[in-house]
Amino acid sequence: MAAVETQSPVDALQKSLGNALLTSASPAEDLAAATAVFNGFIPKRKPEEIVVATGVADVMAAVKYANAKGLKVSVKANGHHWQGSGLREGSLLINLEKLKGVRIDVEKKTASVQPGVTAIDLHKEVSAVGLYFPGGHCPTVGISGYTLNGGYGWNSGHVGSASDHLISIDVVLADGSFVRATDDNEYADLLWAARGAGQGFFGVVTCFEYRLDLLPRGITLMQSVFPLDSAADVIKFWNEKRAELPSHMEVVTIMATGPTGHRCTVFLGVSFADTEEQGRKDLAVLEDCPVQPRLVHDVHPSDVYEIWGILDKAFPKNWNMNVDVAVVPFEATTDMAASLAEHFKTSPSPLDHVLFAGIGPKAGSVKSAFSPEGNFEPAVYVGCYGIIEKIDVGKEQEVVDWTVKGQDLVWPHAVRGYVGEGRQETAKLRRCYTPEAWDRLEELREKYDPARLFLSWLAADPTFVQ
């Protein structure tokens, strides 16, 4: 009697994955596409194998395959994180960018969203039926990493962050099993962690369910431009007026280089009002700014696409970027702005900029890893962004040095970091969480991933991580 051939577990899983599995023998263009990231500073870290998932079954099989082969798992959806945190040396990379489904329940005002969806993808769908989700400040931000990092976006100061809107997740766990986590079931602690754990989450989320808000119908935009040396005075005025600003109004100040090559201070106010009349009334508070000269001033009805367009120009895809951010109290920003304006005069690239973005009172209103007390104090998100063209060879280290020196002026005043954009040095990473939240995340990691299958936060070197 002939012996019956049996497949090994690895061979069986490999067969089930089929063309979704990429190895070093796969076409170079497929490997490049599967490891592509938004930043032009492409890390040299290379995964051992890649699964480009087309459904939940692929994700489950990929996790079981990694277990069988003894590979650690990293996860990438859109690859917008500037350090390319999903790309890890020797890992099995699970690529989720093909999972782009969006299902809306208009009556319940909820949306079920797969991880390959971007902010602009989701807005197109929900706005078409009169609903709104506070997506990232850039349209190309992926919904997955954004939500897992906490997700502070447009109008979050009024309606809450992405993590505040998260009501359930579908997750593939370290043993390859599939569960749904809600606030009311046995996996509630997984949902708590998904609201802020970022790259430190110990599972693969295949679907996010969000509550939605009504679409603001009177979005109104104010843009003013002042000389660079006016930055501290503009931010001082903002501080003086912020108590008069409604929570549905967002203020951003940017030190940037204008189209004529002159460095300047851009002062943006966005009212997410229900009517244009209310929006103009909101912005009238900022129009009284006494700082002179005001080089440009305009107030007009707007929408999310126009607002995205302003910031999107500052982050061209595939340019080389180096970023660091921190969250600081309002009272520290005026003196800091004066120092950063002087520092900005030394920026090596015309796309370098310094961003001050107000964080309103409703962000972090749900208890989570992002906001353990459910009470995110109003503050300012301050970041130095170094950005150069890929063809500008030789300036990379200049940009890195400029960014690091700029944030050295910021971090002494910081109340916390933001895991979604900060440099993931160990000390700064710990400051993205309260000690209690950090300890709870580690306890949950031990519970759900005791063998540490999933690679956690990328611990970054003080220089740019390749």
Short mmCIF file of C-alpha atoms in Angstrom, two decimals:
data_model
loop_
_atom_site.label_atom_id
_atom_site.label_comp_id
_atom_site.label_asym_id
_atom_site.label_seq_id
_atom_site.Cartn_x
_atom_site.Cartn_y
_atom_site.Cartn_z
CA MET A 1 0.00 0.00 0.00
CA ALA A 2 1.45 3.36 -1.04
CA ALA A 3 2.29 5.87 1.67
CA VAL A 4 -0.04 8.84 1.88
CA GLU A 5 1.78 12.13 1.44
CA THR A 6 0.90 14.69 4.04
CA GLN A 7 1.57 18.40 3.92
CA SER A 8 3.39 20.14 6.71
CA PRO A 9 1.48 22.94 8.47
CA VAL A 10 3.77 25.47 6.80
CA ASP A 11 3.16 24.03 3.33
CA ALA A 12 -0.60 23.91 3.90
CA LEU A 13 -0.72 27.52 5.03
CA GLN A 14 1.55 28.58 2.20
CA LYS A 15 -0.80 26.92 -0.27
CA SER A 16 -3.84 28.59 1.29
CA LEU A 17 -2.20 32.01 0.94
CA GLY A 18 -1.42 31.44 -2.73
CA ASN A 19 -0.49 34.60 -4.62
CA ALA A 20 -1.03 36.73 -1.52
CA LEU A 21 2.34 35.50 -0.22
CA LEU A 22 5.43 37.31 -1.52
CA THR A 23 8.97 36.09 -0.97
CA SER A 24 12.42 37.13 -2.14
CA ALA A 25 11.68 35.17 -5.34
CA SER A 26 8.64 37.33 -6.15
CA PRO A 27 8.85 40.04 -8.86
CA ALA A 28 10.77 43.10 -7.67
CA GLU A 29 7.91 45.44 -8.60
CA ASP A 30 5.49 43.48 -6.39
CA LEU A 31 7.88 43.61 -3.45
CA ALA A 32 8.43 47.34 -3.97
CA ALA A 33 4.70 48.04 -4.11
CA ALA A 34 4.02 45.99 -0.98
CA THR A 35 6.69 47.80 1.04
CA ALA A 36 6.07 51.33 -0.30
CA VAL A 37 5.72 54.08 2.29
CA PHE A 38 4.60 57.71 2.04
CA ASN A 39 8.00 59.08 3.06
CA GLY A 40 10.80 59.26 0.52
CA PHE A 41 13.27 58.30 3.26
CA ILE A 42 12.64 54.61 2.57
CA PRO A 43 13.94 52.52 5.46
CA LYS A 44 16.54 49.86 4.71
CA ARG A 45 14.66 47.44 6.95
CA LYS A 46 13.31 44.57 4.86
CA PRO A 47 10.69 41.98 5.84
CA GLU A 48 11.51 38.32 5.24
CA GLU A 49 8.15 37.62 3.59
CA ILE A 50 4.99 39.59 2.85
CA VAL A 51 1.31 38.73 2.76
CA VAL A 52 -0.78 41.19 0.75
CA ALA A 53 -4.15 40.39 2.28
CA THR A 54 -7.36 40.59 0.27
CA GLY A 55 -9.61 39.52 3.12
CA VAL A 56 -9.80 38.43 6.75
CA ALA A 57 -9.01 34.83 5.83
CA ASP A 58 -5.63 35.93 4.45
CA VAL A 59 -4.83 37.76 7.68
CA MET A 60 -5.75 34.75 9.82
CA ALA A 61 -3.69 32.43 7.62
CA ALA A 62 -0.76 34.87 7.66
CA VAL A 63 -0.65 34.98 11.45
CA LYS A 64 -0.77 31.16 11.64
CA TYR A 65 1.93 30.97 8.96
CA ALA A 66 4.18 33.32 10.96
CA ASN A 67 3.69 31.16 14.04
CA ALA A 68 4.53 28.00 12.10
CA LYS A 69 7.68 29.52 10.59
CA GLY A 70 8.85 31.30 13.73
CA LEU A 71 8.59 34.77 12.16
CA LYS A 72 7.64 37.95 13.99
CA VAL A 73 4.75 39.92 12.50
CA SER A 74 4.65 43.56 11.43
CA VAL A 75 1.63 45.30 9.92
CA LYS A 76 1.28 48.05 7.30
CA ALA A 77 -1.86 49.58 5.86
CA ASN A 78 -1.17 52.85 4.00
CA GLY A 79 2.39 53.39 5.21
CA HIS A 80 1.87 57.03 6.15
CA HIS A 81 3.92 56.86 9.37
CA TRP A 82 7.01 58.90 8.54
CA GLN A 83 9.46 56.35 10.01
CA GLY A 84 7.92 53.45 8.09
CA SER A 85 7.23 51.63 11.32
CA GLY A 86 5.55 48.72 9.52
CA LEU A 87 8.79 47.77 7.78
CA ARG A 88 10.79 45.55 10.13
CA GLU A 89 13.87 43.52 9.40
CA GLY A 90 13.23 39.80 9.02
CA SER A 91 9.51 39.95 9.81
CA LEU A 92 6.42 38.65 8.09
CA LEU A 93 4.78 41.87 6.90
CA ILE A 94 1.00 41.77 6.67
CA ASN A 95 -0.01 44.41 4.14
CA LEU A 96 -3.62 45.59 4.51
CA GLU A 97 -3.81 48.28 1.84
CA LYS A 98 -6.18 46.27 -0.40
CA LEU A 99 -8.82 46.12 2.35
CA LYS A 100 -10.76 49.23 1.38
CA GLY A 101 -14.39 48.48 2.19
CA VAL A 102 -16.70 51.08 3.74
CA ARG A 103 -20.25 50.25 4.90
CA ILE A 104 -22.45 53.02 6.31
CA ASP A 105 -25.59 52.69 8.42
CA VAL A 106 -27.22 56.07 7.91
CA GLU A 107 -29.97 55.45 10.46
CA LYS A 108 -27.56 54.48 13.24
CA LYS A 109 -24.93 57.01 12.07
CA THR A 110 -22.15 54.43 12.05
CA ALA A 111 -19.57 53.25 9.54
CA SER A 112 -17.66 49.96 9.33
CA VAL A 113 -14.31 50.68 7.70
CA GLN A 114 -11.48 48.43 6.59
CA PRO A 115 -7.86 49.41 7.33
CA GLY A 116 -6.75 50.28 3.78
CA VAL A 117 -9.13 53.27 3.65
CA THR A 118 -7.68 56.80 3.80
CA ALA A 119 -9.15 59.93 5.34
CA ILE A 120 -10.31 61.25 1.97
CA ASP A 121 -11.81 57.86 1.01
CA LEU A 122 -13.92 57.81 4.15
CA HIS A 123 -14.96 61.46 3.89
CA LYS A 124 -16.22 60.96 0.34
CA GLU A 125 -18.48 58.17 1.50
CA VAL A 126 -19.85 59.65 4.72
CA SER A 127 -20.26 63.22 3.46
CA ALA A 128 -22.35 61.95 0.55
CA VAL A 129 -25.04 60.99 3.07
CA GLY A 130 -24.67 64.11 5.24
CA LEU A 131 -22.38 62.60 7.89
CA TYR A 132 -18.92 63.42 9.17
CA PHE A 133 -15.88 61.71 10.69
CA PRO A 134 -12.91 63.69 12.09
CA GLY A 135 -10.27 62.36 9.70
CA GLY A 136 -6.59 63.23 9.76
CA HIS A 137 -5.27 66.67 8.95
CA CYS A 138 -3.92 65.35 5.62
CA PRO A 139 -6.22 63.54 3.17
CA THR A 140 -3.79 60.69 2.54
CA VAL A 141 -3.55 59.64 6.20
CA GLY A 142 -4.64 56.03 6.54
CA ILE A 143 -7.57 55.43 8.85
CA SER A 144 -5.94 52.42 10.52
CA GLY A 145 -2.72 53.83 11.95
CA TYR A 146 -4.47 57.15 12.57
CA THR A 147 -7.13 55.55 14.76
CA LEU A 148 -4.73 53.25 16.59
CA ASN A 149 -2.58 56.29 17.43
CA GLY A 150 -5.55 58.10 18.95
CA GLY A 151 -6.44 60.12 15.89
CA TYR A 152 -6.57 63.86 16.48
CA GLY A 153 -8.08 65.34 13.31
CA TRP A 154 -10.20 68.17 11.93
CA ASN A 155 -12.82 69.29 14.46
CA SER A 156 -11.71 66.73 17.05
CA GLY A 157 -11.72 69.49 19.65
CA HIS A 158 -15.50 69.59 19.29
CA VAL A 159 -16.61 66.09 18.26
CA GLY A 160 -13.76 64.03 19.72
CA SER A 161 -10.83 62.09 18.31
CA ALA A 162 -10.96 59.05 16.04
CA SER A 163 -10.46 56.80 19.06
CA ASP A 164 -13.41 58.50 20.78
CA HIS A 165 -15.56 57.54 17.78
CA LEU A 166 -14.43 53.91 17.77
CA ILE A 167 -17.20 51.59 18.98
CA SER A 168 -15.91 48.17 17.90
CA ILE A 169 -13.03 46.44 16.15
CA ASP A 170 -12.58 43.12 14.39
CA VAL A 171 -9.20 41.68 15.37
CA VAL A 172 -7.03 38.73 14.41
CA LEU A 173 -5.14 37.67 17.54
CA ALA A 174 -1.68 36.16 17.93
CA ASP A 175 -2.98 32.57 17.58
CA GLY A 176 -4.74 33.44 14.31
CA SER A 177 -8.21 33.50 15.84
CA PHE A 178 -10.77 36.18 14.97
CA VAL A 179 -12.71 38.19 17.58
CA ARG A 180 -14.84 41.30 17.76
CA ALA A 181 -14.16 43.71 20.62
CA THR A 182 -16.76 46.11 22.01
CA ASP A 183 -17.08 48.03 25.26
CA ASP A 184 -19.63 45.48 26.45
CA ASN A 185 -18.03 42.12 25.76
CA GLU A 186 -15.13 40.06 27.07
CA TYR A 187 -12.69 41.82 24.74
CA ALA A 188 -13.39 45.34 26.00
CA ASP A 189 -9.76 45.64 27.11
CA LEU A 190 -8.66 45.09 23.50
CA LEU A 191 -10.83 48.01 22.40
CA TRP A 192 -9.34 50.16 25.19
CA ALA A 193 -5.86 49.37 23.86
CA ALA A 194 -6.82 49.95 20.21
CA ARG A 195 -7.74 53.50 21.19
CA GLY A 196 -4.16 54.74 21.33
CA ALA A 197 -1.65 51.85 21.40
CA GLY A 198 -0.44 52.74 17.91
CA GLN A 199 2.24 50.44 16.56
CA GLY A 200 2.27 48.78 19.98
CA PHE A 201 -1.11 47.10 19.40
CA PHE A 202 -1.00 43.31 19.79
CA GLY A 203 -3.30 42.15 17.00
CA VAL A 204 -4.32 42.93 13.42
CA VAL A 205 -7.45 45.07 13.14
CA THR A 206 -9.38 44.13 10.01
CA CYS A 207 -12.37 46.43 10.56
CA PHE A 208 -13.08 49.59 12.55
CA GLU A 209 -16.65 50.54 13.45
CA TYR A 210 -17.14 54.25 14.14
CA ARG A 211 -19.97 56.43 15.29
CA LEU A 212 -20.46 59.39 12.95
CA ASP A 213 -21.48 63.02 13.39
CA LEU A 214 -23.61 65.25 11.23
CA LEU A 215 -21.69 67.02 8.48
CA PRO A 216 -21.08 70.70 9.34
CA ARG A 217 -22.80 72.71 6.60
CA GLY A 218 -21.21 76.09 7.28
CA ILE A 219 -17.47 75.41 7.28
CA THR A 220 -15.75 78.77 7.00
CA LEU A 221 -12.04 79.48 6.58
CA MET A 222 -9.90 82.46 7.58
CA GLN A 223 -6.37 82.77 6.22
CA SER A 224 -3.99 85.51 7.31
CA VAL A 225 -0.31 85.85 6.52
CA PHE A 226 2.18 87.87 8.58
CA PRO A 227 5.96 88.30 8.49
CA LEU A 228 7.87 85.47 10.18
CA ASP A 229 9.03 87.73 13.02
CA SER A 230 5.38 88.29 13.95
CA ALA A 231 4.93 84.63 14.93
CA ALA A 232 5.21 85.16 18.69
CA ASP A 233 2.79 88.12 18.59
CA VAL A 234 0.26 86.15 16.52
CA ILE A 235 0.38 83.21 18.91
CA LYS A 236 0.15 85.55 21.90
CA PHE A 237 -3.04 87.01 20.37
CA TRP A 238 -4.40 83.49 19.83
CA ASN A 239 -3.75 82.69 23.49
CA GLU A 240 -5.53 85.84 24.59
CA LYS A 241 -8.59 85.06 22.46
CA ARG A 242 -8.90 81.29 22.83
CA ALA A 243 -11.38 81.51 25.71
CA GLU A 244 -13.75 83.30 23.31
CA LEU A 245 -13.48 80.65 20.59
CA PRO A 246 -16.17 77.95 20.31
CA SER A 247 -15.06 74.32 20.51
CA HIS A 248 -16.07 73.75 16.88
CA MET A 249 -13.36 76.17 15.76
CA GLU A 250 -9.82 75.04 15.04
CA VAL A 251 -6.78 77.31 14.88
CA VAL A 252 -3.47 76.48 13.23
CA THR A 253 -0.34 78.63 12.97
CA ILE A 254 2.43 77.64 10.57
CA MET A 255 5.90 79.05 10.02
CA ALA A 256 6.47 78.41 6.33
CA THR A 257 8.11 79.69 3.16
CA GLY A 258 5.70 81.46 0.82
CA PRO A 259 5.52 81.13 -2.97
CA THR A 260 7.80 84.16 -3.36
CA GLY A 261 10.48 82.57 -1.20
CA HIS A 262 9.86 84.75 1.86
CA ARG A 263 9.50 83.10 5.26
CA CYS A 264 6.22 83.99 6.91
CA THR A 265 3.66 83.19 9.60
CA VAL A 266 0.40 81.69 8.34
CA PHE A 267 -2.57 82.02 10.69
CA LEU A 268 -5.54 79.75 9.89
CA GLY A 269 -8.91 79.66 11.57
CA VAL A 270 -11.51 77.07 10.59
CA SER A 271 -15.06 77.16 11.93
CA PHE A 272 -16.98 73.90 11.59
CA ALA A 273 -20.25 75.74 11.99
CA ASP A 274 -23.69 74.72 10.78
CA THR A 275 -24.19 77.94 8.81
CA GLU A 276 -21.88 80.38 7.03
CA GLU A 277 -23.36 83.19 9.13
CA GLN A 278 -22.26 81.41 12.31
CA GLY A 279 -18.87 80.62 10.80
CA ARG A 280 -18.16 84.26 9.97
CA LYS A 281 -19.31 85.29 13.44
CA ASP A 282 -16.91 82.78 14.99
CA LEU A 283 -13.97 83.99 12.92
CA ALA A 284 -14.66 87.66 13.61
CA VAL A 285 -12.91 87.16 16.97
CA LEU A 286 -9.65 86.40 15.15
CA GLU A 287 -10.09 89.12 12.53
CA ASP A 288 -9.45 91.68 15.26
CA CYS A 289 -5.79 90.62 15.40
CA PRO A 290 -3.79 93.85 15.91
CA VAL A 291 -0.51 92.43 14.58
CA GLN A 292 0.77 94.39 11.60
CA PRO A 293 1.56 94.22 8.78
CA ARG A 294 -0.99 91.63 7.73
CA LEU A 295 0.24 90.66 4.28
CA VAL A 296 -2.78 88.58 3.27
CA HIS A 297 -6.24 88.25 4.78
CA ASP A 298 -9.28 86.36 3.52
CA VAL A 299 -12.44 84.81 4.95
CA HIS A 300 -14.71 82.64 2.84
CA PRO A 301 -17.01 79.59 2.86
CA SER A 302 -14.99 76.40 2.59
CA ASP A 303 -15.09 72.63 2.89
CA VAL A 304 -12.89 69.81 4.12
CA TYR A 305 -11.30 69.34 0.69
CA GLU A 306 -10.01 72.92 0.54
CA ILE A 307 -8.65 72.76 4.08
CA TRP A 308 -6.93 69.47 3.31
CA GLY A 309 -5.46 71.02 0.17
CA ILE A 310 -3.69 73.73 2.17
CA LEU A 311 -1.85 71.26 4.39
CA ASP A 312 -1.45 68.57 1.75
CA LYS A 313 0.85 70.85 -0.26
CA ALA A 314 3.23 70.83 2.69
CA PHE A 315 3.59 67.02 2.60
CA PRO A 316 4.33 65.90 -0.96
CA LYS A 317 4.38 62.12 -1.30
CA ASN A 318 7.79 60.49 -1.76
CA TRP A 319 9.71 63.55 -0.64
CA ASN A 320 12.14 62.93 2.19
CA MET A 321 10.67 63.82 5.57
CA ASN A 322 11.95 64.00 9.10
CA VAL A 323 9.42 64.84 11.82
CA ASP A 324 9.11 65.26 15.54
CA VAL A 325 6.17 66.60 17.56
CA ALA A 326 5.15 67.20 21.15
CA VAL A 327 2.06 68.47 22.95
CA VAL A 328 2.66 71.61 25.01
CA PRO A 329 0.48 73.85 27.20
CA PHE A 330 -0.83 77.06 25.66
CA GLU A 331 1.03 79.24 28.14
CA ALA A 332 4.41 77.99 26.88
CA THR A 333 3.79 78.73 23.21
CA THR A 334 4.49 82.48 22.95
CA ASP A 335 8.12 82.34 24.11
CA MET A 336 8.60 79.07 22.24
CA ALA A 337 7.30 80.68 19.04
CA ALA A 338 9.94 83.40 19.22
CA SER A 339 12.71 80.82 19.60
CA LEU A 340 11.32 78.61 16.85
CA ALA A 341 10.98 81.58 14.48
CA GLU A 342 14.71 82.23 14.87
CA HIS A 343 15.38 78.54 14.34
CA PHE A 344 13.14 78.48 11.26
CA LYS A 345 15.39 81.10 9.63
CA THR A 346 18.05 78.38 9.43
CA SER A 347 15.84 75.74 7.75
CA PRO A 348 17.66 74.09 4.83
CA SER A 349 14.62 73.43 2.60
CA PRO A 350 11.75 75.62 1.33
CA LEU A 351 9.21 73.00 2.44
CA ASP A 352 10.44 72.84 6.03
CA HIS A 353 7.84 74.20 8.40
CA VAL A 354 6.88 74.53 12.05
CA LEU A 355 3.30 73.73 12.99
CA PHE A 356 1.23 74.90 15.98
CA ALA A 357 -2.21 73.23 16.05
CA GLY A 358 -4.71 73.76 18.84
CA ILE A 359 -6.12 70.68 20.57
CA GLY A 360 -9.63 71.34 21.82
CA PRO A 361 -11.42 70.10 24.94
CA LYS A 362 -13.35 67.14 23.47
CA ALA A 363 -10.35 65.23 22.14
CA GLY A 364 -9.77 62.13 24.24
CA SER A 365 -13.21 62.22 25.85
CA VAL A 366 -13.44 58.39 26.03
CA LYS A 367 -11.21 56.56 28.50
CA SER A 368 -8.51 54.83 26.49
CA ALA A 369 -4.79 54.23 26.09
CA PHE A 370 -4.75 57.61 24.30
CA SER A 371 -6.61 59.41 27.10
CA PRO A 372 -6.80 57.24 30.27
CA GLU A 373 -8.90 59.72 32.23
CA GLY A 374 -11.20 60.62 29.33
CA ASN A 375 -10.19 64.24 29.81
CA PHE A 376 -7.67 65.63 27.33
CA GLU A 377 -6.69 69.11 28.51
CA PRO A 378 -6.67 71.81 25.78
CA ALA A 379 -3.12 72.20 24.52
CA VAL A 380 -1.06 72.83 21.38
CA TYR A 381 0.45 70.25 19.07
CA VAL A 382 3.87 71.60 18.04
CA GLY A 383 6.01 69.97 15.37
CA CYS A 384 9.08 70.64 13.26
CA TYR A 385 8.82 69.11 9.80
CA GLY A 386 11.95 68.78 7.68
CA ILE A 387 11.10 68.02 4.04
CA ILE A 388 13.32 67.89 0.94
CA GLU A 389 13.07 66.49 -2.58
CA LYS A 390 14.53 63.03 -3.08
CA ILE A 391 16.79 64.45 -5.79
CA ASP A 392 18.30 66.89 -3.29
CA VAL A 393 21.10 64.49 -2.44
CA GLY A 394 23.36 65.44 0.44
CA LYS A 395 20.88 67.51 2.43
CA GLU A 396 19.28 64.64 4.35
CA GLN A 397 21.44 65.04 7.45
CA GLU A 398 20.97 68.81 7.40
CA VAL A 399 17.21 68.29 7.53
CA VAL A 400 17.51 65.72 10.31
CA ASP A 401 19.73 68.01 12.37
CA TRP A 402 17.42 70.98 11.84
CA THR A 403 14.36 69.01 12.94
CA VAL A 404 16.04 67.61 16.05
CA LYS A 405 17.42 71.01 17.11
CA GLY A 406 14.00 72.58 16.65
CA GLN A 407 12.26 70.01 18.81
CA ASP A 408 14.96 70.44 21.45
CA LEU A 409 13.35 73.86 21.94
CA VAL A 410 9.92 72.23 22.35
CA TRP A 411 10.33 69.07 24.42
CA PRO A 412 11.36 70.78 27.69
CA HIS A 413 7.85 72.30 27.76
CA ALA A 414 5.97 69.16 26.64
CA VAL A 415 3.16 67.63 28.66
CA ARG A 416 3.12 64.55 26.44
CA GLY A 417 4.14 63.17 23.08
CA TYR A 418 2.02 61.86 20.23
CA VAL A 419 2.88 58.33 19.15
CA GLY A 420 1.56 58.87 15.62
CA GLU A 421 4.20 61.36 14.55
CA GLY A 422 6.87 61.70 17.21
CA ARG A 423 10.37 60.25 16.98
CA GLN A 424 10.15 56.89 18.66
CA GLU A 425 13.13 57.17 20.95
CA THR A 426 12.42 55.23 24.12
CA ALA A 427 12.22 58.23 26.44
CA LYS A 428 9.88 60.14 24.10
CA LEU A 429 7.76 57.07 23.44
CA ARG A 430 7.09 56.64 27.15
CA ARG A 431 5.92 60.27 27.30
CA CYS A 432 3.13 59.48 24.83
CA TYR A 433 1.38 57.59 27.66
CA THR A 434 0.70 58.00 31.33
CA PRO A 435 2.62 55.50 33.48
CA GLU A 436 -0.66 53.75 34.27
CA ALA A 437 -1.61 53.44 30.58
CA TRP A 438 1.86 52.14 29.71
CA ASP A 439 1.70 49.50 32.43
CA ARG A 440 -1.78 48.40 31.38
CA LEU A 441 -0.70 48.07 27.75
CA GLU A 442 2.17 45.84 28.81
CA GLU A 443 -0.17 43.72 30.94
CA LEU A 444 -2.54 43.31 28.01
CA ARG A 445 0.34 42.44 25.69
CA GLU A 446 1.26 39.64 28.09
CA LYS A 447 -2.36 38.48 28.08
CA TYR A 448 -2.97 38.53 24.33
CA ASP A 449 0.52 38.04 22.90
CA PRO A 450 2.72 36.35 25.52
CA ALA A 451 5.17 35.05 22.90
CA ARG A 452 5.51 38.58 21.46
CA LEU A 453 4.56 37.53 17.94
CA PHE A 454 3.63 41.10 16.99
CA LEU A 455 6.49 43.57 16.75
CA SER A 456 5.76 46.59 18.88
CA TRP A 457 6.77 50.28 18.71
CA LEU A 458 9.80 51.14 16.63
CA ALA A 459 12.46 52.36 19.06
CA ALA A 460 14.22 55.05 17.08
CA ASP A 461 17.80 56.25 17.15
CA PRO A 462 18.38 60.03 17.70
CA THR A 463 19.33 60.15 14.02
CA PHE A 464 16.91 59.16 11.31
CA VAL A 465 16.11 55.47 11.32
CA GLN A 466 17.01 53.63 8.13
#
